[in-house]
XYZ file of C-alpha atoms in Angstrom:
361
model
C 65.872 45.742 -113.565
C 67.566 44.212 -109.958
C 67.226 46.995 -108.169
C 63.003 46.772 -109.183
C 63.163 43.198 -107.971
C 64.819 43.565 -104.743
C 62.970 46.519 -103.383
C 59.679 44.006 -104.323
C 61.030 41.465 -102.698
C 61.916 43.659 -99.387
C 58.116 44.790 -99.837
C 56.478 41.466 -99.450
C 59.292 40.544 -97.144
C 58.029 43.235 -94.707
C 54.431 42.629 -95.639
C 54.730 38.610 -94.842
C 56.529 39.832 -90.770
C 53.551 42.857 -90.759
C 51.022 39.702 -91.651
C 52.338 37.077 -88.884
C 51.829 40.095 -85.850
C 49.122 39.854 -84.003
C 46.933 42.670 -85.112
C 44.058 44.112 -83.103
C 42.173 47.548 -82.960
C 41.112 50.174 -80.387
C 38.436 49.193 -78.314
C 35.542 51.425 -76.678
C 34.614 49.857 -72.830
C 34.105 50.571 -69.533
C 36.993 51.218 -67.678
C 38.078 51.259 -63.878
C 41.433 52.121 -62.205
C 41.946 50.654 -58.761
C 45.239 49.918 -56.041
C 45.665 46.617 -55.467
C 46.513 45.898 -51.530
C 46.678 42.463 -49.479
C 43.813 42.192 -47.229
C 43.523 40.800 -43.498
C 40.538 40.465 -41.293
C 40.358 41.904 -37.629
C 37.885 42.895 -35.059
C 37.409 46.188 -34.583
C 39.093 47.637 -31.328
C 40.844 44.696 -30.910
C 43.849 45.237 -28.749
C 46.426 43.103 -26.240
C 46.025 43.224 -22.677
C 48.673 42.969 -20.350
C 49.212 43.258 -16.698
C 50.867 46.457 -14.296
C 51.628 43.706 -11.692
C 54.029 40.427 -11.422
C 52.413 37.386 -10.114
C 51.243 33.935 -11.037
C 48.318 33.316 -12.586
C 46.022 32.051 -10.463
C 42.345 31.534 -12.433
C 41.307 32.401 -15.983
C 37.779 33.920 -15.862
C 36.930 33.131 -19.295
C 37.723 30.508 -22.425
C 38.818 31.415 -25.555
C 35.770 32.828 -27.536
C 34.020 33.789 -24.708
C 31.878 37.158 -25.048
C 33.039 39.517 -22.298
C 31.186 42.754 -21.358
C 33.439 45.634 -20.121
C 34.773 45.629 -16.879
C 34.184 41.714 -16.442
C 37.153 39.613 -15.374
C 39.432 37.556 -17.783
C 42.245 36.824 -15.270
C 43.175 36.719 -11.913
C 46.763 36.880 -10.475
C 48.153 36.299 -6.861
C 50.199 38.021 -4.960
C 50.023 37.678 -1.365
C 52.176 40.741 -0.694
C 49.259 43.345 -1.903
C 46.895 41.680 0.284
C 49.269 42.354 3.060
C 49.727 45.602 2.400
C 45.840 46.379 2.129
C 45.101 44.428 5.150
C 47.688 46.751 7.237
C 46.169 50.084 5.436
C 42.747 48.939 6.471
C 44.192 48.634 10.096
C 45.931 52.354 10.464
C 42.864 53.884 8.746
C 40.944 52.660 11.568
C 43.486 53.566 14.407
C 43.511 56.961 12.345
C 39.921 57.536 12.647
C 39.462 55.740 16.078
C 41.876 58.442 17.048
C 40.123 61.809 15.459
C 36.475 60.919 16.145
C 36.056 57.272 18.327
C 35.658 56.703 22.081
C 39.589 56.724 22.624
C 39.887 60.358 20.956
C 43.007 62.065 21.558
C 40.730 65.373 20.979
C 38.562 63.954 24.531
C 41.431 63.773 26.293
C 42.271 67.513 25.483
C 39.061 68.821 25.514
C 38.303 67.675 29.125
C 41.763 69.186 29.688
C 40.089 72.888 28.040
C 37.185 72.332 30.575
C 39.084 71.543 33.657
C 41.448 74.908 32.718
C 38.058 77.483 32.066
C 36.677 75.981 35.849
C 40.316 77.377 37.293
C 40.477 80.480 34.901
C 36.654 81.006 35.681
C 38.004 80.288 39.422
C 41.078 82.676 39.543
C 39.333 85.370 38.019
C 36.792 85.610 40.437
C 39.408 85.436 43.005
C 41.885 88.114 41.554
C 38.959 90.802 40.372
C 37.467 90.420 44.399
C 41.223 90.889 45.607
C 41.865 93.818 43.574
C 38.857 95.953 44.335
C 39.712 95.434 48.133
C 43.597 96.455 46.822
C 41.200 99.223 45.229
C 40.333 100.156 48.603
C 43.850 99.724 50.003
C 42.479 97.105 51.667
C 44.557 93.502 52.235
C 48.155 92.981 50.984
C 50.522 93.662 48.300
C 51.542 90.157 47.960
C 48.251 88.196 48.083
C 46.717 90.917 45.323
C 49.980 89.783 43.648
C 49.215 86.227 44.009
C 46.525 86.000 42.996
C 46.596 88.212 39.778
C 49.251 85.530 39.051
C 47.194 83.019 39.619
C 44.711 84.331 36.768
C 47.168 84.954 34.222
C 48.264 81.451 34.414
C 45.411 80.109 34.126
C 44.441 82.410 31.262
C 47.716 81.004 29.211
C 47.368 77.704 30.038
C 43.859 77.937 28.887
C 45.529 79.358 25.663
C 48.274 76.448 25.251
C 45.352 73.789 25.636
C 43.580 75.357 23.115
C 46.312 75.744 20.873
C 47.105 72.385 21.254
C 43.741 70.670 20.692
C 43.881 72.610 16.978
C 47.225 71.464 16.651
C 46.394 68.191 17.513
C 42.620 67.750 15.854
C 45.086 69.362 12.869
C 47.460 66.792 12.581
C 44.753 64.035 13.267
C 42.966 64.952 10.496
C 46.306 64.983 8.160
C 46.240 61.633 9.526
C 42.976 60.259 8.230
C 43.277 61.888 5.192
C 46.908 60.067 4.136
C 45.743 56.174 6.020
C 42.589 56.975 3.059
C 44.903 57.399 0.237
C 47.322 54.467 1.273
C 44.163 52.410 1.950
C 42.770 53.486 -1.962
C 46.041 52.913 -3.417
C 46.412 49.614 -1.727
C 42.845 48.526 -2.987
C 44.060 49.825 -6.443
C 47.349 47.852 -6.291
C 44.940 44.588 -5.053
C 42.693 45.318 -8.082
C 45.496 45.339 -10.656
C 45.559 41.808 -9.966
C 42.573 41.334 -11.865
C 42.593 41.563 -15.249
C 39.636 43.372 -17.204
C 37.959 43.513 -20.112
C 38.226 47.470 -21.186
C 35.199 46.775 -23.469
C 32.258 44.722 -24.642
C 33.526 42.088 -27.218
C 35.076 38.318 -27.121
C 38.336 36.997 -25.618
C 40.208 36.005 -28.991
C 43.009 34.449 -27.369
C 44.298 33.957 -23.610
C 48.434 33.733 -23.905
C 48.999 32.003 -20.499
C 48.443 29.078 -18.949
C 46.754 28.674 -15.276
C 50.234 29.179 -12.851
C 52.771 30.284 -15.494
C 54.441 33.510 -14.094
C 52.798 36.807 -15.487
C 54.895 39.703 -16.350
C 54.392 43.634 -17.205
C 56.356 42.979 -20.796
C 53.983 40.264 -22.032
C 50.617 40.179 -23.009
C 48.380 37.409 -21.730
C 45.020 38.134 -23.603
C 43.497 39.413 -27.163
C 40.258 41.370 -26.723
C 38.027 42.794 -29.629
C 34.385 43.511 -31.079
C 32.676 40.216 -31.565
C 30.162 42.406 -33.799
C 32.286 44.658 -35.921
C 35.032 43.422 -38.168
C 37.017 46.043 -40.286
C 39.291 44.817 -43.333
C 43.079 45.654 -42.713
C 44.845 46.257 -46.137
C 48.696 46.961 -46.827
C 48.779 49.460 -49.837
C 52.453 50.076 -51.418
C 53.720 53.867 -50.622
C 53.599 54.523 -54.496
C 50.086 54.284 -54.232
C 49.217 55.552 -51.008
C 48.276 59.224 -52.329
C 45.501 57.852 -54.606
C 43.219 57.156 -51.816
C 40.888 58.798 -50.075
C 38.608 58.379 -46.964
C 34.971 56.981 -48.802
C 36.073 55.146 -51.526
C 34.846 51.981 -52.717
C 36.655 48.512 -52.158
C 35.803 45.394 -53.435
C 37.354 42.374 -51.048
C 37.403 38.625 -51.564
C 38.584 36.106 -49.277
C 40.483 33.180 -49.349
C 37.965 31.658 -47.611
C 34.934 32.084 -49.255
C 36.529 31.386 -53.368
C 35.776 33.446 -55.443
C 32.932 35.255 -54.182
C 33.305 39.319 -53.855
C 32.397 41.762 -50.921
C 31.881 45.043 -50.999
C 33.329 47.972 -48.693
C 34.186 51.369 -48.019
C 37.992 53.032 -47.305
C 37.231 53.788 -43.879
C 41.001 54.762 -42.618
C 43.850 56.007 -43.497
C 47.476 55.391 -40.839
C 49.833 58.192 -41.519
C 53.040 56.025 -40.953
C 54.439 53.560 -43.512
C 56.005 50.459 -42.020
C 59.696 50.879 -43.104
C 59.993 46.536 -42.713
C 57.748 46.493 -45.707
C 57.453 49.995 -47.150
C 53.559 49.623 -47.452
C 51.066 51.965 -45.377
C 48.260 49.983 -43.441
C 44.652 51.354 -44.812
C 40.830 49.908 -43.112
C 37.314 49.401 -45.092
C 34.420 48.450 -43.293
C 32.213 45.959 -45.144
C 29.226 46.731 -46.349
C 27.512 43.513 -45.882
C 30.047 41.326 -44.051
C 30.032 37.394 -45.103
C 27.940 35.710 -41.843
C 30.701 33.777 -40.706
C 34.516 36.005 -39.687
C 37.238 34.972 -38.130
C 40.482 37.286 -37.213
C 43.555 36.471 -39.713
C 41.434 36.126 -42.657
C 43.599 36.406 -45.592
C 42.711 37.408 -48.866
C 43.118 40.430 -51.099
C 41.576 43.927 -51.863
C 40.719 46.131 -54.330
C 40.596 49.885 -54.321
C 38.129 51.933 -56.890
C 40.073 55.087 -57.199
C 38.310 56.283 -60.804
C 35.997 54.923 -63.475
C 34.924 55.470 -66.776
C 31.803 54.164 -68.010
C 33.144 54.173 -71.802
C 36.713 54.961 -72.516
C 39.052 54.144 -75.462
C 41.322 51.071 -74.360
C 43.862 48.918 -75.790
C 45.832 45.921 -74.178
C 48.767 46.890 -71.560
C 50.590 44.265 -73.747
C 50.714 46.573 -76.707
C 52.387 49.153 -75.201
C 55.935 50.416 -75.800
C 57.709 52.184 -72.544
C 54.130 53.472 -71.956
C 54.530 55.722 -74.300
C 54.252 54.304 -77.764
C 52.662 51.971 -80.093
C 53.263 49.490 -83.420
C 50.947 50.810 -86.255
C 51.020 49.738 -89.966
C 53.175 53.264 -90.419
C 55.386 52.457 -87.298
C 55.874 53.344 -83.936
C 53.457 56.196 -83.102
C 53.223 57.935 -79.728
C 49.836 58.173 -77.617
C 49.053 59.543 -74.186
C 47.360 57.175 -71.405
C 45.089 57.634 -68.662
C 43.611 55.396 -66.712
C 44.593 51.964 -66.209
C 43.937 48.518 -64.389
C 45.957 45.190 -64.864
C 44.968 44.537 -68.303
C 43.766 47.441 -70.118
C 44.902 51.104 -70.744
C 42.837 53.888 -71.529
C 44.096 55.977 -75.066
C 43.642 60.071 -74.333
C 45.212 60.777 -77.467
C 47.796 59.792 -80.326
C 45.524 56.808 -82.254
C 41.920 56.127 -82.479
C 39.454 53.249 -83.122
C 40.521 52.591 -87.081
C 44.020 52.654 -86.384
C 45.736 49.277 -86.070
C 48.259 48.432 -83.994
C 50.723 45.047 -83.337
C 51.961 43.301 -80.514
C 56.196 44.122 -79.950
C 57.800 41.554 -80.023
C 59.157 40.753 -77.062
Protein backbone atom coordinates (compact mmCIF):
# COMPACT_ATOMS: atom_id res chain seq x y z
CA UNK A 1 0.00 0.00 0.00
CA UNK A 2 2.86 2.38 0.87
CA UNK A 3 4.61 1.57 -2.44
CA UNK A 4 1.45 2.34 -4.45
CA UNK A 5 1.07 5.73 -2.74
CA UNK A 6 4.69 6.69 -3.49
CA UNK A 7 4.34 5.69 -7.14
CA UNK A 8 1.14 7.71 -7.46
CA UNK A 9 2.79 10.75 -5.89
CA UNK A 10 5.78 10.47 -8.26
CA UNK A 11 3.46 10.27 -11.28
CA UNK A 12 1.49 13.29 -10.11
CA UNK A 13 4.72 15.23 -9.56
CA UNK A 14 6.04 14.42 -13.02
CA UNK A 15 2.70 15.31 -14.55
CA UNK A 16 2.69 18.60 -12.68
CA UNK A 17 6.22 19.45 -13.90
CA UNK A 18 5.32 18.44 -17.46
CA UNK A 19 2.28 20.70 -17.41
CA UNK A 20 4.43 23.65 -16.38
CA UNK A 21 6.75 23.21 -19.40
CA UNK A 22 5.94 25.03 -22.65
CA UNK A 23 4.28 22.54 -24.95
CA UNK A 24 3.79 23.10 -28.69
CA UNK A 25 3.14 21.06 -31.81
CA UNK A 26 5.17 21.18 -35.05
CA UNK A 27 3.68 23.43 -37.72
CA UNK A 28 3.65 23.37 -41.51
CA UNK A 29 4.68 26.67 -43.09
CA UNK A 30 6.97 28.15 -45.75
CA UNK A 31 10.65 28.14 -44.79
CA UNK A 32 13.57 29.97 -46.29
CA UNK A 33 17.23 29.38 -45.46
CA UNK A 34 19.63 32.27 -45.96
CA UNK A 35 23.20 33.31 -45.27
CA UNK A 36 23.68 36.50 -43.28
CA UNK A 37 26.27 39.08 -44.31
CA UNK A 38 27.19 42.62 -43.38
CA UNK A 39 26.65 44.98 -46.31
CA UNK A 40 28.36 48.13 -47.60
CA UNK A 41 27.32 50.11 -50.67
CA UNK A 42 30.12 51.16 -53.04
CA UNK A 43 30.19 52.70 -56.53
CA UNK A 44 30.95 50.25 -59.29
CA UNK A 45 34.54 50.41 -60.62
CA UNK A 46 35.67 52.48 -57.64
CA UNK A 47 39.44 52.91 -57.67
CA UNK A 48 42.16 54.88 -55.92
CA UNK A 49 44.13 57.19 -58.21
CA UNK A 50 47.90 57.37 -57.65
CA UNK A 51 50.58 59.60 -59.11
CA UNK A 52 53.50 57.99 -60.94
CA UNK A 53 55.71 61.00 -60.29
CA UNK A 54 56.75 63.09 -57.30
CA UNK A 55 55.99 66.80 -57.15
CA UNK A 56 53.86 69.59 -55.71
CA UNK A 57 50.08 69.61 -56.20
CA UNK A 58 49.67 72.75 -58.29
CA UNK A 59 46.03 72.69 -59.39
CA UNK A 60 42.85 70.77 -58.56
CA UNK A 61 40.70 70.67 -61.67
CA UNK A 62 37.55 69.24 -60.04
CA UNK A 63 35.82 69.15 -56.68
CA UNK A 64 34.56 66.17 -54.73
CA UNK A 65 31.20 65.14 -56.13
CA UNK A 66 31.90 66.48 -59.63
CA UNK A 67 31.35 64.29 -62.67
CA UNK A 68 34.40 63.54 -64.76
CA UNK A 69 34.79 61.97 -68.19
CA UNK A 70 37.33 59.35 -69.18
CA UNK A 71 40.67 61.08 -69.75
CA UNK A 72 39.50 64.26 -68.04
CA UNK A 73 42.03 66.01 -65.75
CA UNK A 74 41.65 65.70 -61.98
CA UNK A 75 44.89 67.03 -60.50
CA UNK A 76 47.92 68.87 -61.86
CA UNK A 77 51.35 68.28 -60.34
CA UNK A 78 54.20 70.67 -61.02
CA UNK A 79 57.91 69.92 -61.43
CA UNK A 80 60.23 72.01 -63.63
CA UNK A 81 62.70 69.22 -64.43
CA UNK A 82 60.40 67.30 -66.83
CA UNK A 83 59.50 70.54 -68.64
CA UNK A 84 63.19 71.38 -69.16
CA UNK A 85 63.91 67.82 -70.29
CA UNK A 86 61.07 68.06 -72.80
CA UNK A 87 62.40 71.35 -74.18
CA UNK A 88 65.92 69.92 -74.50
CA UNK A 89 64.58 66.83 -76.24
CA UNK A 90 62.62 69.02 -78.64
CA UNK A 91 65.72 71.06 -79.52
CA UNK A 92 67.75 67.87 -80.04
CA UNK A 93 65.06 66.52 -82.36
CA UNK A 94 65.01 69.73 -84.40
CA UNK A 95 68.81 69.62 -84.77
CA UNK A 96 68.76 65.96 -85.80
CA UNK A 97 66.10 66.65 -88.44
CA UNK A 98 68.01 69.71 -89.71
CA UNK A 99 71.19 67.66 -90.05
CA UNK A 100 69.34 64.98 -91.91
CA UNK A 101 67.14 66.91 -94.32
CA UNK A 102 67.43 70.65 -93.64
CA UNK A 103 69.10 73.42 -95.62
CA UNK A 104 72.35 72.88 -93.69
CA UNK A 105 72.16 69.11 -93.95
CA UNK A 106 75.42 67.22 -93.59
CA UNK A 107 74.37 64.95 -96.44
CA UNK A 108 74.18 67.92 -98.84
CA UNK A 109 77.89 68.60 -98.37
CA UNK A 110 78.79 64.98 -98.99
CA UNK A 111 76.50 64.97 -102.03
CA UNK A 112 78.38 67.94 -103.46
CA UNK A 113 81.68 66.12 -102.89
CA UNK A 114 80.31 63.10 -104.73
CA UNK A 115 79.25 65.26 -107.68
CA UNK A 116 82.74 66.77 -107.85
CA UNK A 117 84.31 63.31 -107.58
CA UNK A 118 82.10 62.03 -110.39
CA UNK A 119 83.26 64.89 -112.63
CA UNK A 120 86.89 64.25 -111.69
CA UNK A 121 86.45 60.55 -112.43
CA UNK A 122 84.90 61.34 -115.79
CA UNK A 123 87.79 63.62 -116.69
CA UNK A 124 90.44 61.15 -115.48
CA UNK A 125 88.65 58.37 -117.33
CA UNK A 126 88.78 60.28 -120.63
CA UNK A 127 92.49 61.11 -120.20
CA UNK A 128 93.33 57.53 -119.21
CA UNK A 129 91.57 55.79 -122.11
CA UNK A 130 92.99 58.35 -124.58
CA UNK A 131 96.49 57.71 -123.27
CA UNK A 132 95.82 53.95 -123.28
CA UNK A 133 94.86 54.05 -126.98
CA UNK A 134 98.04 55.94 -127.77
CA UNK A 135 100.16 53.53 -125.73
CA UNK A 136 98.55 50.57 -127.50
CA UNK A 137 99.85 52.19 -130.73
CA UNK A 138 103.28 52.68 -129.14
CA UNK A 139 102.76 56.41 -129.01
CA UNK A 140 103.72 58.38 -125.90
CA UNK A 141 105.74 57.52 -122.87
CA UNK A 142 105.22 54.78 -120.31
CA UNK A 143 105.39 57.33 -117.49
CA UNK A 144 102.58 59.40 -118.98
CA UNK A 145 100.45 56.27 -119.38
CA UNK A 146 101.07 55.20 -115.75
CA UNK A 147 100.22 58.65 -114.44
CA UNK A 148 96.94 58.73 -116.32
CA UNK A 149 96.08 55.24 -115.09
CA UNK A 150 96.92 56.09 -111.47
CA UNK A 151 94.83 59.27 -111.59
CA UNK A 152 91.88 57.31 -112.97
CA UNK A 153 92.12 54.63 -110.24
CA UNK A 154 92.48 57.25 -107.51
CA UNK A 155 89.35 59.01 -108.79
CA UNK A 156 87.45 55.72 -108.73
CA UNK A 157 88.53 54.96 -105.15
CA UNK A 158 87.74 58.51 -104.03
CA UNK A 159 84.21 58.27 -105.49
CA UNK A 160 83.64 54.88 -103.83
CA UNK A 161 84.82 56.20 -100.47
CA UNK A 162 82.56 59.25 -100.75
CA UNK A 163 79.56 57.07 -101.62
CA UNK A 164 80.29 54.82 -98.63
CA UNK A 165 80.67 57.91 -96.43
CA UNK A 166 77.33 59.20 -97.72
CA UNK A 167 75.49 55.93 -96.94
CA UNK A 168 77.15 55.61 -93.54
CA UNK A 169 76.38 59.22 -92.61
CA UNK A 170 72.80 58.85 -93.83
CA UNK A 171 72.26 55.79 -91.61
CA UNK A 172 73.82 57.56 -88.63
CA UNK A 173 71.67 60.64 -89.12
CA UNK A 174 68.52 58.53 -89.53
CA UNK A 175 69.37 56.74 -86.29
CA UNK A 176 69.95 60.07 -84.54
CA UNK A 177 66.57 61.34 -85.74
CA UNK A 178 64.79 58.21 -84.50
CA UNK A 179 66.60 58.40 -81.15
CA UNK A 180 65.71 62.09 -80.80
CA UNK A 181 62.06 61.32 -81.63
CA UNK A 182 61.98 58.55 -79.00
CA UNK A 183 63.57 60.82 -76.40
CA UNK A 184 61.06 63.55 -77.18
CA UNK A 185 58.12 61.12 -76.95
CA UNK A 186 59.47 59.82 -73.64
CA UNK A 187 59.84 63.32 -72.25
CA UNK A 188 56.32 64.18 -73.44
CA UNK A 189 55.01 61.06 -71.69
CA UNK A 190 56.81 62.06 -68.51
CA UNK A 191 55.30 65.51 -68.77
CA UNK A 192 51.79 64.07 -69.20
CA UNK A 193 52.36 61.97 -66.08
CA UNK A 194 52.14 65.19 -64.10
CA UNK A 195 48.46 65.47 -65.03
CA UNK A 196 46.35 62.85 -63.23
CA UNK A 197 43.32 61.97 -65.35
CA UNK A 198 40.25 59.81 -64.86
CA UNK A 199 40.29 56.27 -66.24
CA UNK A 200 36.49 56.03 -66.46
CA UNK A 201 33.34 58.10 -66.93
CA UNK A 202 32.16 58.66 -63.38
CA UNK A 203 32.35 60.85 -60.32
CA UNK A 204 35.16 62.09 -58.06
CA UNK A 205 34.27 60.76 -54.61
CA UNK A 206 37.34 61.95 -52.71
CA UNK A 207 40.45 64.11 -53.08
CA UNK A 208 43.08 63.32 -50.47
CA UNK A 209 45.53 66.17 -51.07
CA UNK A 210 45.33 69.95 -50.84
CA UNK A 211 46.90 72.43 -53.20
CA UNK A 212 50.56 72.98 -52.35
CA UNK A 213 51.08 69.59 -50.67
CA UNK A 214 53.76 67.14 -51.74
CA UNK A 215 52.49 64.27 -53.90
CA UNK A 216 54.32 60.94 -53.84
CA UNK A 217 53.85 57.63 -55.59
CA UNK A 218 53.02 55.84 -52.32
CA UNK A 219 49.78 57.59 -51.37
CA UNK A 220 46.47 57.80 -53.26
CA UNK A 221 45.47 61.29 -54.34
CA UNK A 222 41.83 60.73 -55.33
CA UNK A 223 39.00 58.18 -55.45
CA UNK A 224 36.94 57.82 -58.64
CA UNK A 225 34.00 55.54 -59.40
CA UNK A 226 30.87 55.28 -61.48
CA UNK A 227 27.91 57.44 -60.53
CA UNK A 228 25.19 55.48 -62.33
CA UNK A 229 25.83 52.03 -60.89
CA UNK A 230 26.40 50.85 -57.32
CA UNK A 231 27.29 47.44 -55.94
CA UNK A 232 26.69 45.97 -52.51
CA UNK A 233 29.78 44.46 -50.92
CA UNK A 234 28.88 41.61 -48.55
CA UNK A 235 31.21 39.95 -46.05
CA UNK A 236 30.31 36.28 -45.60
CA UNK A 237 31.64 33.97 -42.90
CA UNK A 238 33.94 31.25 -44.22
CA UNK A 239 31.61 28.49 -42.96
CA UNK A 240 28.89 29.75 -45.31
CA UNK A 241 30.84 30.63 -48.45
CA UNK A 242 30.48 27.15 -50.01
CA UNK A 243 26.69 27.55 -49.97
CA UNK A 244 26.73 30.56 -52.28
CA UNK A 245 26.29 30.63 -56.05
CA UNK A 246 26.12 33.40 -58.61
CA UNK A 247 22.53 34.44 -59.29
CA UNK A 248 21.11 33.74 -55.83
CA UNK A 249 18.54 36.21 -54.52
CA UNK A 250 19.66 38.72 -51.91
CA UNK A 251 17.53 40.83 -49.56
CA UNK A 252 19.28 44.01 -48.44
CA UNK A 253 18.43 46.45 -45.66
CA UNK A 254 20.30 49.73 -45.25
CA UNK A 255 20.56 51.71 -42.04
CA UNK A 256 19.74 54.91 -43.93
CA UNK A 257 16.43 53.47 -45.17
CA UNK A 258 15.20 52.03 -41.85
CA UNK A 259 13.21 48.82 -42.35
CA UNK A 260 12.84 49.05 -46.14
CA UNK A 261 13.99 45.88 -47.89
CA UNK A 262 15.68 45.96 -51.32
CA UNK A 263 16.03 42.96 -53.60
CA UNK A 264 19.23 42.09 -55.37
CA UNK A 265 21.16 39.31 -57.09
CA UNK A 266 24.50 37.79 -56.16
CA UNK A 267 26.85 38.90 -58.95
CA UNK A 268 30.42 38.08 -57.92
CA UNK A 269 32.26 35.88 -55.41
CA UNK A 270 35.86 36.78 -54.58
CA UNK A 271 37.90 33.61 -53.98
CA UNK A 272 40.39 35.09 -51.53
CA UNK A 273 39.70 34.97 -47.78
CA UNK A 274 40.47 37.90 -45.52
CA UNK A 275 42.66 36.31 -42.87
CA UNK A 276 41.99 39.06 -40.34
CA UNK A 277 38.20 38.84 -40.38
CA UNK A 278 37.95 35.21 -41.58
CA UNK A 279 35.40 36.31 -44.18
CA UNK A 280 34.97 36.27 -47.96
CA UNK A 281 33.81 39.25 -49.97
CA UNK A 282 30.94 38.87 -52.43
CA UNK A 283 29.07 41.46 -54.49
CA UNK A 284 25.38 41.88 -55.19
CA UNK A 285 23.55 44.16 -57.63
CA UNK A 286 20.31 45.95 -56.83
CA UNK A 287 17.25 44.90 -58.80
CA UNK A 288 15.78 48.36 -58.15
CA UNK A 289 18.30 50.58 -56.33
CA UNK A 290 17.19 53.31 -53.93
CA UNK A 291 16.80 56.77 -55.39
CA UNK A 292 19.82 58.13 -53.51
CA UNK A 293 22.98 56.22 -52.68
CA UNK A 294 26.34 57.25 -51.25
CA UNK A 295 29.59 55.28 -50.95
CA UNK A 296 29.94 53.58 -47.59
CA UNK A 297 26.25 53.21 -46.69
CA UNK A 298 26.05 50.18 -44.39
CA UNK A 299 23.43 47.59 -43.67
CA UNK A 300 22.73 43.87 -43.73
CA UNK A 301 22.15 41.28 -46.39
CA UNK A 302 20.50 37.87 -46.45
CA UNK A 303 21.44 35.61 -49.34
CA UNK A 304 18.75 33.03 -50.09
CA UNK A 305 20.30 29.58 -50.52
CA UNK A 306 17.15 27.37 -50.26
CA UNK A 307 13.39 27.72 -49.75
CA UNK A 308 10.27 25.54 -49.54
CA UNK A 309 6.64 26.60 -49.91
CA UNK A 310 5.50 24.27 -47.11
CA UNK A 311 7.34 22.02 -44.70
CA UNK A 312 7.17 20.77 -41.09
CA UNK A 313 8.99 23.16 -38.74
CA UNK A 314 9.62 23.79 -35.06
CA UNK A 315 11.28 26.71 -33.22
CA UNK A 316 15.05 26.34 -32.98
CA UNK A 317 14.93 26.77 -29.20
CA UNK A 318 13.12 23.41 -28.86
CA UNK A 319 16.04 21.48 -30.33
CA UNK A 320 18.45 19.62 -28.06
CA UNK A 321 22.00 19.44 -29.51
CA UNK A 322 20.53 19.82 -33.03
CA UNK A 323 19.48 16.12 -33.03
CA UNK A 324 16.75 15.58 -30.38
CA UNK A 325 13.50 17.03 -29.05
CA UNK A 326 11.72 16.44 -25.74
CA UNK A 327 8.35 14.66 -26.10
CA UNK A 328 5.85 12.97 -23.77
CA UNK A 329 7.89 9.81 -24.27
CA UNK A 330 11.17 11.51 -23.41
CA UNK A 331 13.92 12.66 -25.78
CA UNK A 332 13.39 11.63 -29.38
CA UNK A 333 15.89 11.81 -32.24
CA UNK A 334 14.95 13.92 -35.28
CA UNK A 335 16.47 14.75 -38.67
CA UNK A 336 16.61 18.42 -39.61
CA UNK A 337 16.82 20.21 -42.95
CA UNK A 338 16.49 23.90 -43.78
CA UNK A 339 16.78 26.46 -41.03
CA UNK A 340 16.67 30.20 -40.52
CA UNK A 341 17.23 32.39 -37.50
CA UNK A 342 14.08 31.20 -35.72
CA UNK A 343 12.86 27.90 -37.10
CA UNK A 344 14.20 24.59 -38.38
CA UNK A 345 12.77 22.01 -40.77
CA UNK A 346 11.97 18.53 -39.41
CA UNK A 347 12.54 15.79 -41.97
CA UNK A 348 11.90 12.73 -39.78
CA UNK A 349 11.37 11.61 -36.16
CA UNK A 350 8.15 13.46 -35.25
CA UNK A 351 4.97 14.68 -36.95
CA UNK A 352 2.34 17.38 -36.52
CA UNK A 353 0.63 15.46 -33.71
CA UNK A 354 3.75 15.06 -31.57
CA UNK A 355 3.79 17.38 -28.59
CA UNK A 356 7.25 18.76 -27.85
CA UNK A 357 8.56 20.67 -24.82
CA UNK A 358 11.06 23.44 -24.50
CA UNK A 359 14.20 22.08 -22.82
CA UNK A 360 15.28 23.60 -19.55
CA UNK A 361 18.22 25.99 -19.80
